[in-house]
PDB file of C-alpha atoms in Angstrom:
ATOM      1  CA  UNK A   1     -87.544-132.591 149.515  1.00 70.00           C
ATOM      2  CA  UNK A   2     -86.950-129.465 151.613  1.00 88.00           C
ATOM      3  CA  UNK A   3     -89.045-126.316 151.277  1.00 92.00           C
ATOM      4  CA  UNK A   4     -87.687-122.789 151.448  1.00 96.00           C
ATOM      5  CA  UNK A   5     -89.305-119.388 151.181  1.00 98.00           C
ATOM      6  CA  UNK A   6     -87.896-116.791 148.776  1.00 98.00           C
ATOM      7  CA  UNK A   7     -88.450-113.175 149.808  1.00 98.00           C
ATOM      8  CA  UNK A   8     -87.625-109.690 148.557  1.00 98.00           C
ATOM      9  CA  UNK A   9     -88.054-106.148 149.880  1.00 97.00           C
ATOM     10  CA  UNK A  10     -90.418-104.390 147.486  1.00 97.00           C
ATOM     11  CA  UNK A  11     -92.834-101.466 147.274  1.00 97.00           C
ATOM     12  CA  UNK A  12     -90.106 -98.973 148.169  1.00 97.00           C
ATOM     13  CA  UNK A  13     -90.884 -96.420 145.449  1.00 96.00           C
ATOM     14  CA  UNK A  14     -92.697 -93.239 146.425  1.00 96.00           C
ATOM     15  CA  UNK A  15     -94.145 -90.213 144.648  1.00 95.00           C
ATOM     16  CA  UNK A  16     -92.329 -89.729 141.353  1.00 94.00           C
ATOM     17  CA  UNK A  17     -89.378 -91.886 142.460  1.00 94.00           C
ATOM     18  CA  UNK A  18     -89.194 -95.476 141.202  1.00 94.00           C
ATOM     19  CA  UNK A  19     -87.004 -97.836 143.197  1.00 92.00           C
ATOM     20  CA  UNK A  20     -86.278-101.517 142.772  1.00 92.00           C
ATOM     21  CA  UNK A  21     -87.249-104.175 140.221  1.00 94.00           C
ATOM     22  CA  UNK A  22     -90.637-105.046 141.686  1.00 97.00           C
ATOM     23  CA  UNK A  23     -92.385-106.244 138.532  1.00 97.00           C
ATOM     24  CA  UNK A  24     -89.488-108.551 137.636  1.00 97.00           C
ATOM     25  CA  UNK A  25     -88.967-109.880 141.161  1.00 98.00           C
ATOM     26  CA  UNK A  26     -92.555-110.644 142.106  1.00 98.00           C
ATOM     27  CA  UNK A  27     -92.975-113.717 139.835  1.00 97.00           C
ATOM     28  CA  UNK A  28     -89.783-115.217 141.295  1.00 98.00           C
ATOM     29  CA  UNK A  29     -90.551-115.019 145.021  1.00 98.00           C
ATOM     30  CA  UNK A  30     -92.989-116.612 147.443  1.00 98.00           C
ATOM     31  CA  UNK A  31     -93.125-113.790 150.025  1.00 98.00           C
ATOM     32  CA  UNK A  32     -92.954-110.019 149.538  1.00 98.00           C
ATOM     33  CA  UNK A  33     -91.914-107.509 152.198  1.00 98.00           C
ATOM     34  CA  UNK A  34     -93.825-104.353 151.271  1.00 98.00           C
ATOM     35  CA  UNK A  35     -92.636-100.974 152.561  1.00 98.00           C
ATOM     36  CA  UNK A  36     -95.180 -99.127 154.681  1.00 98.00           C
ATOM     37  CA  UNK A  37     -94.455 -95.451 154.011  1.00 96.00           C
ATOM     38  CA  UNK A  38     -91.576 -94.726 156.409  1.00 97.00           C
ATOM     39  CA  UNK A  39     -88.253 -95.522 154.702  1.00 96.00           C
ATOM     40  CA  UNK A  40     -90.053 -95.973 151.376  1.00 96.00           C
ATOM     41  CA  UNK A  41     -93.450 -96.536 149.858  1.00 97.00           C
ATOM     42  CA  UNK A  42     -96.564 -94.403 149.906  1.00 97.00           C
ATOM     43  CA  UNK A  43    -100.316 -95.142 149.859  1.00 98.00           C
ATOM     44  CA  UNK A  44    -100.521 -95.600 146.091  1.00 98.00           C
ATOM     45  CA  UNK A  45     -97.417 -97.775 145.992  1.00 98.00           C
ATOM     46  CA  UNK A  46     -98.704 -99.901 148.877  1.00 98.00           C
ATOM     47  CA  UNK A  47    -102.011-100.428 147.095  1.00 98.00           C
ATOM     48  CA  UNK A  48    -100.283-101.366 143.845  1.00 98.00           C
ATOM     49  CA  UNK A  49     -97.749-103.618 145.551  1.00 98.00           C
ATOM     50  CA  UNK A  50    -100.465-105.550 147.360  1.00 98.00           C
ATOM     51  CA  UNK A  51    -102.322-105.995 144.073  1.00 98.00           C
ATOM     52  CA  UNK A  52     -99.144-107.189 142.324  1.00 98.00           C
ATOM     53  CA  UNK A  53     -98.386-109.684 145.083  1.00 98.00           C
ATOM     54  CA  UNK A  54    -101.918-111.045 144.995  1.00 98.00           C
ATOM     55  CA  UNK A  55    -101.804-111.359 141.210  1.00 98.00           C
ATOM     56  CA  UNK A  56     -98.739-113.605 141.526  1.00 97.00           C
ATOM     57  CA  UNK A  57     -99.922-115.575 144.551  1.00 96.00           C
ATOM     58  CA  UNK A  58     -97.158-114.127 146.717  1.00 98.00           C
ATOM     59  CA  UNK A  59     -97.577-113.934 150.498  1.00 98.00           C
ATOM     60  CA  UNK A  60     -97.520-110.387 151.902  1.00 98.00           C
ATOM     61  CA  UNK A  61     -95.526-108.987 154.790  1.00 98.00           C
ATOM     62  CA  UNK A  62     -95.110-105.526 156.304  1.00 98.00           C
ATOM     63  CA  UNK A  63     -91.611-104.109 155.831  1.00 98.00           C
ATOM     64  CA  UNK A  64     -91.402-101.727 158.775  1.00 98.00           C
ATOM     65  CA  UNK A  65     -88.538 -99.236 158.886  1.00 98.00           C
ATOM     66  CA  UNK A  66     -87.308 -96.111 160.612  1.00 98.00           C
ATOM     67  CA  UNK A  67     -88.892 -92.838 159.400  1.00 96.00           C
ATOM     68  CA  UNK A  68     -85.767 -91.962 157.411  1.00 95.00           C
ATOM     69  CA  UNK A  69     -86.422 -91.448 153.720  1.00 92.00           C
ATOM     70  CA  UNK A  70     -83.194 -89.506 153.248  1.00 91.00           C
ATOM     71  CA  UNK A  71     -81.142 -92.442 154.496  1.00 91.00           C
ATOM     72  CA  UNK A  72     -83.568 -95.062 153.164  1.00 90.00           C
ATOM     73  CA  UNK A  73     -83.911 -96.448 156.671  1.00 85.00           C
ATOM     74  CA  UNK A  74     -80.303 -97.602 156.647  1.00 91.00           C
ATOM     75  CA  UNK A  75     -78.923 -95.071 159.123  1.00 95.00           C
ATOM     76  CA  UNK A  76     -78.882 -96.088 162.766  1.00 94.00           C
ATOM     77  CA  UNK A  77     -80.978 -93.556 164.648  1.00 97.00           C
ATOM     78  CA  UNK A  78     -81.358 -93.768 168.445  1.00 97.00           C
ATOM     79  CA  UNK A  79     -84.813 -95.288 168.958  1.00 98.00           C
ATOM     80  CA  UNK A  80     -86.594 -96.250 172.168  1.00 98.00           C
ATOM     81  CA  UNK A  81     -88.621 -99.431 172.676  1.00 98.00           C
ATOM     82  CA  UNK A  82     -91.786 -97.329 172.848  1.00 98.00           C
ATOM     83  CA  UNK A  83     -90.935 -95.770 169.489  1.00 98.00           C
ATOM     84  CA  UNK A  84     -90.325 -99.217 167.981  1.00 98.00           C
ATOM     85  CA  UNK A  85     -93.682-100.404 169.307  1.00 98.00           C
ATOM     86  CA  UNK A  86     -95.435 -97.369 167.844  1.00 98.00           C
ATOM     87  CA  UNK A  87     -93.641 -97.641 164.496  1.00 98.00           C
ATOM     88  CA  UNK A  88     -94.636-101.296 164.175  1.00 98.00           C
ATOM     89  CA  UNK A  89     -98.297-100.721 165.043  1.00 98.00           C
ATOM     90  CA  UNK A  90     -98.518 -97.706 162.749  1.00 98.00           C
ATOM     91  CA  UNK A  91     -96.882 -99.259 159.702  1.00 98.00           C
ATOM     92  CA  UNK A  92     -98.324-102.769 159.988  1.00 98.00           C
ATOM     93  CA  UNK A  93    -101.764-101.246 160.401  1.00 98.00           C
ATOM     94  CA  UNK A  94    -101.308 -99.078 157.325  1.00 98.00           C
ATOM     95  CA  UNK A  95    -100.378-101.977 155.076  1.00 98.00           C
ATOM     96  CA  UNK A  96    -102.963-104.242 156.661  1.00 98.00           C
ATOM     97  CA  UNK A  97    -105.661-101.799 155.563  1.00 98.00           C
ATOM     98  CA  UNK A  98    -104.676-102.198 151.912  1.00 98.00           C
ATOM     99  CA  UNK A  99    -104.438-105.982 152.265  1.00 98.00           C
ATOM    100  CA  UNK A 100    -107.882-106.228 153.866  1.00 98.00           C
ATOM    101  CA  UNK A 101    -109.405-103.876 151.291  1.00 98.00           C
ATOM    102  CA  UNK A 102    -108.266-106.329 148.615  1.00 98.00           C
ATOM    103  CA  UNK A 103    -109.656-109.287 150.582  1.00 97.00           C
ATOM    104  CA  UNK A 104    -106.198-110.608 151.391  1.00 97.00           C
ATOM    105  CA  UNK A 105    -104.433-111.900 154.473  1.00 97.00           C
ATOM    106  CA  UNK A 106    -101.110-110.618 155.731  1.00 98.00           C
ATOM    107  CA  UNK A 107     -98.462-113.218 156.547  1.00 98.00           C
ATOM    108  CA  UNK A 108     -95.547-111.605 158.347  1.00 98.00           C
ATOM    109  CA  UNK A 109     -93.467-108.736 159.666  1.00 98.00           C
ATOM    110  CA  UNK A 110     -89.955-108.085 158.447  1.00 98.00           C
ATOM    111  CA  UNK A 111     -88.154-105.083 159.865  1.00 98.00           C
ATOM    112  CA  UNK A 112     -86.105-103.018 157.438  1.00 97.00           C
ATOM    113  CA  UNK A 113     -82.484-101.930 157.336  1.00 95.00           C
ATOM    114  CA  UNK A 114     -81.102-100.447 160.516  1.00 97.00           C
ATOM    115  CA  UNK A 115     -84.262-101.197 162.492  1.00 98.00           C
ATOM    116  CA  UNK A 116     -83.885-104.874 161.546  1.00 98.00           C
ATOM    117  CA  UNK A 117     -80.281-105.015 162.716  1.00 96.00           C
ATOM    118  CA  UNK A 118     -80.963-102.996 165.883  1.00 97.00           C
ATOM    119  CA  UNK A 119     -83.848-105.261 166.928  1.00 98.00           C
ATOM    120  CA  UNK A 120     -81.907-108.417 166.167  1.00 98.00           C
ATOM    121  CA  UNK A 121     -79.162-107.411 168.612  1.00 97.00           C
ATOM    122  CA  UNK A 122     -81.106-105.369 171.219  1.00 98.00           C
ATOM    123  CA  UNK A 123     -83.484-107.376 173.383  1.00 98.00           C
ATOM    124  CA  UNK A 124     -85.571-104.389 174.472  1.00 98.00           C
ATOM    125  CA  UNK A 125     -86.200-103.291 170.886  1.00 98.00           C
ATOM    126  CA  UNK A 126     -86.915-106.871 169.876  1.00 98.00           C
ATOM    127  CA  UNK A 127     -89.442-107.232 172.703  1.00 98.00           C
ATOM    128  CA  UNK A 128     -91.144-103.994 171.648  1.00 98.00           C
ATOM    129  CA  UNK A 129     -91.527-105.123 168.038  1.00 98.00           C
ATOM    130  CA  UNK A 130     -92.898-108.519 169.029  1.00 98.00           C
ATOM    131  CA  UNK A 131     -95.238-107.014 171.617  1.00 98.00           C
ATOM    132  CA  UNK A 132     -96.702-104.820 168.871  1.00 98.00           C
ATOM    133  CA  UNK A 133     -97.183-107.794 166.550  1.00 98.00           C
ATOM    134  CA  UNK A 134     -98.785-109.890 169.299  1.00 98.00           C
ATOM    135  CA  UNK A 135    -101.154-107.041 170.180  1.00 97.00           C
ATOM    136  CA  UNK A 136    -102.181-106.412 166.592  1.00 97.00           C
ATOM    137  CA  UNK A 137    -102.234-109.879 165.042  1.00 97.00           C
ATOM    138  CA  UNK A 138    -100.516-112.807 166.814  1.00 97.00           C
ATOM    139  CA  UNK A 139    -100.893-114.947 163.698  1.00 97.00           C
ATOM    140  CA  UNK A 140     -98.257-112.847 161.934  1.00 98.00           C
ATOM    141  CA  UNK A 141     -94.868-114.491 161.495  1.00 98.00           C
ATOM    142  CA  UNK A 142     -91.671-112.569 162.283  1.00 98.00           C
ATOM    143  CA  UNK A 143     -88.597-112.754 160.035  1.00 98.00           C
ATOM    144  CA  UNK A 144     -85.443-112.931 162.173  1.00 98.00           C
ATOM    145  CA  UNK A 145     -81.728-113.603 162.084  1.00 97.00           C
ATOM    146  CA  UNK A 146     -80.786-116.991 163.577  1.00 95.00           C
ATOM    147  CA  UNK A 147     -79.974-117.028 167.290  1.00 94.00           C
ATOM    148  CA  UNK A 148     -80.755-113.318 167.582  1.00 97.00           C
ATOM    149  CA  UNK A 149     -82.554-111.275 170.220  1.00 98.00           C
ATOM    150  CA  UNK A 150     -85.444-110.880 167.788  1.00 98.00           C
ATOM    151  CA  UNK A 151     -85.593-114.645 167.358  1.00 98.00           C
ATOM    152  CA  UNK A 152     -85.799-115.144 171.126  1.00 98.00           C
ATOM    153  CA  UNK A 153     -88.342-112.345 171.575  1.00 98.00           C
ATOM    154  CA  UNK A 154     -90.632-113.818 168.925  1.00 98.00           C
ATOM    155  CA  UNK A 155     -90.634-117.207 170.633  1.00 97.00           C
ATOM    156  CA  UNK A 156     -91.215-115.667 174.064  1.00 98.00           C
ATOM    157  CA  UNK A 157     -94.146-113.648 172.692  1.00 98.00           C
ATOM    158  CA  UNK A 158     -95.763-116.789 171.301  1.00 98.00           C
ATOM    159  CA  UNK A 159     -95.064-115.764 167.701  1.00 98.00           C
ATOM    160  CA  UNK A 160     -93.625-117.931 164.951  1.00 97.00           C
ATOM    161  CA  UNK A 161     -90.134-116.920 163.796  1.00 97.00           C
ATOM    162  CA  UNK A 162     -88.878-117.432 160.256  1.00 97.00           C
ATOM    163  CA  UNK A 163     -85.090-117.745 160.053  1.00 97.00           C
ATOM    164  CA  UNK A 164     -83.682-115.497 157.347  1.00 97.00           C
ATOM    165  CA  UNK A 165     -80.494-115.742 155.348  1.00 96.00           C
ATOM    166  CA  UNK A 166     -79.286-113.298 152.726  1.00 96.00           C
ATOM    167  CA  UNK A 167     -78.078-114.351 149.300  1.00 96.00           C
ATOM    168  CA  UNK A 168     -76.896-110.861 148.368  1.00 94.00           C
ATOM    169  CA  UNK A 169     -75.045-109.854 151.529  1.00 94.00           C
ATOM    170  CA  UNK A 170     -71.595-111.086 152.586  1.00 92.00           C
ATOM    171  CA  UNK A 171     -71.040-113.062 155.777  1.00 93.00           C
ATOM    172  CA  UNK A 172     -68.094-112.852 158.146  1.00 90.00           C
ATOM    173  CA  UNK A 173     -67.584-115.599 160.733  1.00 88.00           C
ATOM    174  CA  UNK A 174     -71.153-116.709 160.069  1.00 85.00           C
ATOM    175  CA  UNK A 175     -72.622-113.242 160.686  1.00 88.00           C
ATOM    176  CA  UNK A 176     -74.329-111.305 157.901  1.00 90.00           C
ATOM    177  CA  UNK A 177     -72.708-107.971 157.040  1.00 92.00           C
ATOM    178  CA  UNK A 178     -75.916-106.147 156.221  1.00 85.00           C
ATOM    179  CA  UNK A 179     -74.311-102.743 155.696  1.00 80.00           C
ATOM    180  CA  UNK A 180     -71.710-104.079 153.240  1.00 82.00           C
ATOM    181  CA  UNK A 181     -73.323-103.581 149.850  1.00 78.00           C
ATOM    182  CA  UNK A 182     -70.221-103.184 147.682  1.00 83.00           C
ATOM    183  CA  UNK A 183     -70.451-105.108 144.430  1.00 83.00           C
ATOM    184  CA  UNK A 184     -67.236-107.083 144.935  1.00 81.00           C
ATOM    185  CA  UNK A 185     -68.361-108.254 148.388  1.00 85.00           C
ATOM    186  CA  UNK A 186     -71.855-109.183 147.207  1.00 88.00           C
ATOM    187  CA  UNK A 187     -70.367-111.020 144.259  1.00 90.00           C
ATOM    188  CA  UNK A 188     -72.052-112.484 141.206  1.00 93.00           C
ATOM    189  CA  UNK A 189     -74.347-115.479 140.723  1.00 95.00           C
ATOM    190  CA  UNK A 190     -71.756-118.108 141.652  1.00 96.00           C
ATOM    191  CA  UNK A 191     -70.851-116.403 144.921  1.00 95.00           C
ATOM    192  CA  UNK A 192     -74.499-115.853 145.812  1.00 95.00           C
ATOM    193  CA  UNK A 193     -75.402-119.471 145.099  1.00 96.00           C
ATOM    194  CA  UNK A 194     -72.477-120.767 147.168  1.00 96.00           C
ATOM    195  CA  UNK A 195     -73.365-118.406 150.039  1.00 96.00           C
ATOM    196  CA  UNK A 196     -77.017-119.450 150.009  1.00 96.00           C
ATOM    197  CA  UNK A 197     -76.309-123.171 149.961  1.00 96.00           C
ATOM    198  CA  UNK A 198     -73.730-122.805 152.720  1.00 95.00           C
ATOM    199  CA  UNK A 199     -76.053-120.836 154.976  1.00 93.00           C
ATOM    200  CA  UNK A 200     -78.949-123.237 154.399  1.00 94.00           C
ATOM    201  CA  UNK A 201     -76.673-126.159 155.241  1.00 93.00           C
ATOM    202  CA  UNK A 202     -75.615-124.439 158.458  1.00 90.00           C
ATOM    203  CA  UNK A 203     -79.255-123.987 159.475  1.00 87.00           C
ATOM    204  CA  UNK A 204     -80.040-127.641 158.877  1.00 79.00           C
ATOM    205  CA  UNK A 205     -83.618-128.889 158.721  1.00 69.00           C
ATOM    206  CA  UNK A 206     -84.781-128.899 162.320  1.00 58.00           C
ATOM    207  CA  UNK A 207     -88.384-128.158 161.473  1.00 62.00           C
ATOM    208  CA  UNK A 208     -87.880-124.393 161.343  1.00 80.00           C
ATOM    209  CA  UNK A 209     -89.238-122.052 158.715  1.00 93.00           C
ATOM    210  CA  UNK A 210     -86.427-120.712 156.530  1.00 96.00           C
ATOM    211  CA  UNK A 211     -86.369-117.885 154.043  1.00 98.00           C
ATOM    212  CA  UNK A 212     -83.795-116.598 151.560  1.00 98.00           C
ATOM    213  CA  UNK A 213     -83.717-112.885 150.738  1.00 97.00           C
ATOM    214  CA  UNK A 214     -82.525-111.168 147.583  1.00 96.00           C
ATOM    215  CA  UNK A 215     -83.080-107.417 147.799  1.00 93.00           C
ATOM    216  CA  UNK A 216     -85.059-105.921 144.934  1.00 90.00           C
ATOM    217  CA  UNK A 217     -82.638-102.982 144.677  1.00 89.00           C
ATOM    218  CA  UNK A 218     -79.472-105.076 144.292  1.00 92.00           C
ATOM    219  CA  UNK A 219     -78.134-104.424 140.767  1.00 92.00           C
ATOM    220  CA  UNK A 220     -79.291-107.231 138.488  1.00 93.00           C
ATOM    221  CA  UNK A 221     -81.519-108.653 141.233  1.00 95.00           C
ATOM    222  CA  UNK A 222     -83.933-110.597 138.971  1.00 97.00           C
ATOM    223  CA  UNK A 223     -81.098-112.420 137.225  1.00 96.00           C
ATOM    224  CA  UNK A 224     -79.320-113.112 140.500  1.00 96.00           C
ATOM    225  CA  UNK A 225     -82.480-114.466 142.100  1.00 97.00           C
ATOM    226  CA  UNK A 226     -83.091-116.666 139.050  1.00 97.00           C
ATOM    227  CA  UNK A 227     -79.613-118.136 139.464  1.00 97.00           C
ATOM    228  CA  UNK A 228     -80.281-118.835 143.141  1.00 97.00           C
ATOM    229  CA  UNK A 229     -83.647-120.415 142.319  1.00 97.00           C
ATOM    230  CA  UNK A 230     -82.106-122.626 139.648  1.00 97.00           C
ATOM    231  CA  UNK A 231     -79.351-123.774 141.996  1.00 97.00           C
ATOM    232  CA  UNK A 232     -81.796-124.539 144.807  1.00 97.00           C
ATOM    233  CA  UNK A 233     -84.015-126.347 142.337  1.00 96.00           C
ATOM    234  CA  UNK A 234     -81.080-128.497 141.261  1.00 96.00           C
ATOM    235  CA  UNK A 235     -80.393-129.334 144.913  1.00 95.00           C
ATOM    236  CA  UNK A 236     -83.965-130.554 145.344  1.00 94.00           C
ATOM    237  CA  UNK A 237     -85.443-127.564 147.174  1.00 94.00           C
ATOM    238  CA  UNK A 238     -89.119-126.699 146.836  1.00 94.00           C
ATOM    239  CA  UNK A 239     -90.372-123.109 147.014  1.00 97.00           C
ATOM    240  CA  UNK A 240     -93.310-122.075 149.149  1.00 96.00           C
ATOM    241  CA  UNK A 241     -94.137-119.387 151.672  1.00 97.00           C
ATOM    242  CA  UNK A 242     -94.112-120.389 155.353  1.00 96.00           C
ATOM    243  CA  UNK A 243     -97.911-120.375 155.492  1.00 95.00           C
ATOM    244  CA  UNK A 244     -98.418-122.615 152.474  1.00 83.00           C
ATOM    245  CA  UNK A 245     -99.578-126.105 153.564  1.00 73.00           C
ATOM    246  CA  UNK A 246     -96.775-128.665 153.621  1.00 69.00           C
ATOM    247  CA  UNK A 247     -98.898-130.942 151.453  1.00 60.00           C
ATOM    248  CA  UNK A 248     -98.447-128.484 148.584  1.00 59.00           C
ATOM    249  CA  UNK A 249     -95.163-129.258 146.851  1.00 50.00           C
ATOM    250  CA  UNK A 250     -93.916-127.246 143.915  1.00 52.00           C
ATOM    251  CA  UNK A 251     -90.716-125.870 142.498  1.00 48.00           C
ATOM    252  CA  UNK A 252     -92.495-122.778 141.306  1.00 54.00           C
ATOM    253  CA  UNK A 253     -94.129-119.913 143.230  1.00 45.00           C
ATOM    254  CA  UNK A 254     -97.732-120.851 143.976  1.00 44.00           C
ATOM    255  CA  UNK A 255    -100.998-119.185 144.792  1.00 42.00           C
ATOM    256  CA  UNK A 256    -101.319-119.447 148.545  1.00 44.00           C
ATOM    257  CA  UNK A 257    -103.675-118.519 151.337  1.00 42.00           C
ATOM    258  CA  UNK A 258    -101.436-115.787 152.753  1.00 48.00           C
ATOM    259  CA  UNK A 259    -101.638-113.947 149.472  1.00 54.00           C
ATOM    260  CA  UNK A 260    -105.401-114.016 149.758  1.00 51.00           C
ATOM    261  CA  UNK A 261    -105.743-115.332 146.227  1.00 46.00           C
ATOM    262  CA  UNK A 262    -108.946-116.821 144.899  1.00 42.00           C
ATOM    263  CA  UNK A 263    -109.180-120.581 144.726  1.00 33.00           C
TER     264      UNK A 263
END
């Protein structure tokens, strides 16, 4: 039996604007990446998202993005390593306050959108993000693309990387095309299942933490994630967050320590 984490980017609504299928996605995942008020989210949404994750036993991560609401953090904006460091400290700290106030524990950092792609390919930005995590809480995991600059920076900083693949993004020559969100390229359930199984097979099982992402704002995301879950289940995969003890084996999302749930 092989375990895999299932994650989604959530908590991206703000003010009067509702974004994503958070309530439907949360019962299906094992880790939630919660926006921290830059590309999306606001204090009330962060508080509610943390509560929703804890209610479902889902591990919590900070989804740190560029301060770009208009472009939803998906526009590449020139950003210095110092700015990346500051953005990470500021946003992780903001979400961490809501997690601690609800007696929870935060599990990981996952950068958002353009900041994610920039840090995965730029060693200086990757180092800045990991330096911020190590300074704030070195127990936090870092979600990374395989064989990326962010992957290397996490290891060098003494942090634990979690290798991420994307069910709802196309790949070209083994490289995720994060900015390609056209429906025909994303495909339906069959394409997403085939993509996920292929990418997991490529990663192998060399003792690394692995996570599969389905974005909460992909059209029909809950149904697509259910199809991926069912297919992984049929292949013998177990679902648990990276911080859930290996002795816990389940094919359903579980209440785990990183969510800060009560025993």
